[in-house]
Short mmCIF file of C-alpha atoms and ligand atoms in Angstrom, two decimals:
data_model
loop_
_atom_site.label_atom_id
_atom_site.label_comp_id
_atom_site.label_asym_id
_atom_site.label_seq_id
_atom_site.Cartn_x
_atom_site.Cartn_y
_atom_site.Cartn_z
CA MET A 1 0.00 0.00 0.00
CA LYS A 2 1.02 3.61 -0.60
CA LEU A 3 -0.01 6.80 1.17
CA VAL A 4 -0.69 9.68 -1.20
CA VAL A 5 -0.40 13.08 0.49
CA ALA A 6 -1.69 15.82 -1.80
CA ILE A 7 -1.77 19.54 -1.03
CA VAL A 8 -4.22 21.42 -3.21
CA HIS A 9 -5.61 24.94 -3.48
CA ASN A 10 -8.89 25.38 -1.61
CA CYS A 11 -10.55 26.35 -4.93
CA ASP A 12 -9.93 22.81 -6.23
CA ARG A 13 -11.04 21.02 -3.07
CA ASN A 14 -14.63 20.26 -4.11
CA ALA A 15 -13.80 19.06 -7.62
CA VAL A 16 -11.04 16.76 -6.30
CA THR A 17 -13.30 15.43 -3.54
CA GLU A 18 -16.09 14.64 -5.99
CA GLN A 19 -13.78 12.86 -8.43
CA LEU A 20 -12.07 10.81 -5.69
CA VAL A 21 -15.46 9.67 -4.38
CA ASN A 22 -16.66 8.84 -7.90
CA ALA A 23 -13.50 6.82 -8.52
CA GLY A 24 -14.07 4.85 -5.29
CA PHE A 25 -11.09 6.09 -3.28
CA LYS A 26 -11.11 6.27 0.52
CA PHE A 27 -9.48 9.40 1.85
CA THR A 28 -9.22 11.99 4.61
CA ILE A 29 -9.36 15.75 4.11
CA ILE A 30 -7.32 18.00 6.38
CA GLY A 31 -7.50 21.79 6.43
CA SER A 32 -3.90 23.00 6.19
CA THR A 33 -1.90 26.20 5.83
CA GLY A 34 0.90 26.92 3.37
CA GLY A 35 4.10 27.89 5.15
CA PHE A 36 5.07 30.54 2.58
CA LEU A 37 1.79 32.31 1.77
CA ARG A 38 0.26 31.39 5.15
CA GLU A 39 -3.09 30.89 3.47
CA GLY A 40 -5.43 27.98 3.85
CA ASN A 41 -5.04 25.02 1.54
CA THR A 42 -6.34 21.46 1.65
CA THR A 43 -4.40 18.26 2.27
CA PHE A 44 -5.78 14.90 1.09
CA LEU A 45 -4.53 11.65 2.68
CA CYS A 46 -5.35 8.64 0.52
CA GLY A 47 -4.32 5.03 1.18
CA VAL A 48 -4.12 3.30 -2.21
CA GLU A 49 -2.81 0.15 -3.84
CA PRO A 50 0.24 0.60 -6.10
CA HIS A 51 -1.80 -0.11 -9.24
CA GLU A 52 -4.13 2.80 -8.34
CA ILE A 53 -1.38 5.43 -8.28
CA GLU A 54 -1.78 6.46 -11.90
CA VAL A 55 -5.57 6.83 -11.54
CA ILE A 56 -5.33 9.01 -8.45
CA MET A 57 -2.57 11.10 -10.02
CA SER A 58 -4.86 11.78 -12.98
CA VAL A 59 -7.57 13.05 -10.59
CA PHE A 60 -5.15 15.64 -9.17
CA ARG A 61 -3.66 16.42 -12.59
CA ASP A 62 -7.06 17.00 -14.21
CA ASN A 63 -8.72 18.95 -11.38
CA CYS A 64 -5.97 21.16 -9.95
CA SER A 65 -4.96 24.20 -11.93
CA SER A 66 -1.84 26.28 -11.46
CA ARG A 67 -2.39 29.88 -10.39
CA GLU A 68 -0.31 32.95 -9.77
CA GLN A 69 -0.73 34.83 -6.53
CA ILE A 70 0.61 38.25 -5.66
CA VAL A 71 2.41 38.37 -2.34
CA THR A 72 4.04 41.33 -0.63
CA VAL A 73 7.34 40.33 0.92
CA SER A 74 8.39 41.92 4.22
CA PRO A 75 11.84 41.73 5.89
CA MET A 76 10.26 39.52 8.57
CA ASP A 77 9.84 36.90 5.84
CA GLY A 78 13.59 36.72 5.52
CA ALA A 79 13.63 37.74 1.88
CA GLY A 80 15.84 40.81 2.41
CA GLY A 81 15.08 44.50 2.84
CA ALA A 82 15.70 45.33 -0.83
CA PHE A 83 12.23 43.94 -1.65
CA LEU A 84 10.43 45.66 1.20
CA GLY A 85 6.81 46.10 0.20
CA ALA A 86 7.40 45.01 -3.39
CA PRO A 87 4.64 42.70 -4.58
CA ILE A 88 5.92 39.59 -6.30
CA LYS A 89 4.10 36.85 -8.20
CA VAL A 90 4.44 33.28 -7.01
CA PRO A 91 3.10 30.22 -8.84
CA VAL A 92 0.84 28.05 -6.65
CA GLY A 93 -0.05 24.47 -7.43
CA GLY A 94 -1.92 22.79 -9.17
CA ALA A 95 -1.24 20.04 -6.65
CA VAL A 96 1.85 19.11 -4.66
CA VAL A 97 1.72 15.32 -4.32
CA PHE A 98 3.90 12.99 -2.24
CA VAL A 99 3.73 9.19 -2.49
CA LEU A 100 4.95 7.36 0.64
CA PRO A 101 5.46 3.66 1.30
CA VAL A 102 3.16 2.23 4.01
CA GLU A 103 4.67 -0.36 6.37
CA GLY A 104 1.41 -1.42 7.92
CA PHE A 105 -2.32 -0.87 7.67
CA GLU A 106 -5.04 -2.14 9.99
CA ARG A 107 -8.70 -1.30 10.38
CA PHE A 108 -10.16 -2.22 13.79
P1 2BA B 1 2.89 27.73 0.41
O1 2BA B 1 3.99 27.31 1.32
O2 2BA B 1 1.99 28.82 0.88
O3 2BA B 1 3.59 28.14 -0.98
C1 2BA B 1 2.85 28.74 -2.03
C2 2BA B 1 3.74 28.95 -3.26
O4 2BA B 1 4.76 29.90 -2.93
C3 2BA B 1 4.46 27.69 -3.70
O5 2BA B 1 3.61 26.96 -4.59
C4 2BA B 1 5.71 28.23 -4.37
O6 2BA B 1 5.47 28.62 -5.71
C5 2BA B 1 5.98 29.51 -3.57
N1 2BA B 1 6.98 29.28 -2.51
C6 2BA B 1 6.91 28.43 -1.46
N2 2BA B 1 8.00 28.54 -0.67
C7 2BA B 1 8.77 29.48 -1.22
C8 2BA B 1 10.03 30.07 -0.86
N3 2BA B 1 10.70 29.66 0.23
N4 2BA B 1 10.54 31.03 -1.69
C9 2BA B 1 9.87 31.44 -2.80
N5 2BA B 1 8.67 30.95 -3.18
C10 2BA B 1 8.13 29.98 -2.41
P2 2BA B 1 3.66 25.36 -4.60
O7 2BA B 1 5.09 24.90 -4.71
O8 2BA B 1 2.71 24.91 -5.65
O9 2BA B 1 3.15 24.87 -3.16
C11 2BA B 1 1.78 24.97 -2.78
C12 2BA B 1 1.63 24.54 -1.33
O10 2BA B 1 2.03 23.16 -1.22
C13 2BA B 1 2.56 25.27 -0.36
O11 2BA B 1 1.96 26.48 0.07
C14 2BA B 1 2.71 24.26 0.78
O12 2BA B 1 1.55 24.29 1.61
C15 2BA B 1 2.73 22.93 0.02
N6 2BA B 1 4.10 22.50 -0.30
C16 2BA B 1 4.80 22.78 -1.40
N7 2BA B 1 5.99 22.17 -1.39
C17 2BA B 1 6.05 21.47 -0.23
C18 2BA B 1 7.02 20.64 0.37
N8 2BA B 1 8.24 20.40 -0.21
N9 2BA B 1 6.75 20.08 1.58
C19 2BA B 1 5.55 20.31 2.18
N10 2BA B 1 4.57 21.11 1.65
C20 2BA B 1 4.82 21.67 0.46
#
């Protein structure tokens, strides 16, 4: 078994949820916060069989779009005073997906 950990933009949360349910996946949704933008995003935890990896990847690929967000950097962010107050564009997502090996799985 593999554990898929996927961080997605909140805008894509409902579409991803619907598609995962339709495809028969079992999963947990966690409200999370991006460390850089410090805005809410959504983390999906999905236990899947290895042969299901490509299907679940296609759900994230097809339903999570990349966006650009404007962020104003302050010296407290550690980016240097030269950019004080200067808005910069950062690309966000579509989805950031990790696939982890699972040593054990039980349901009691
Ligand atoms: P945030 O940490 O809020 O990051 C939002 C976007 O800001 C990132 O998009 C990236 O384009 C940019 N960014 C992040 N850290 C940066 C830095 N130190 N300097 C300059 N730009 C930076 P994504 O890469 O698509 O990431 C979207 C969200 O996925 C992240 O939100 C974070 O919650 C999560 N994430 C991304 N990479 C991760 C990783 N290696 N480990 C854990 N979570 C990760």
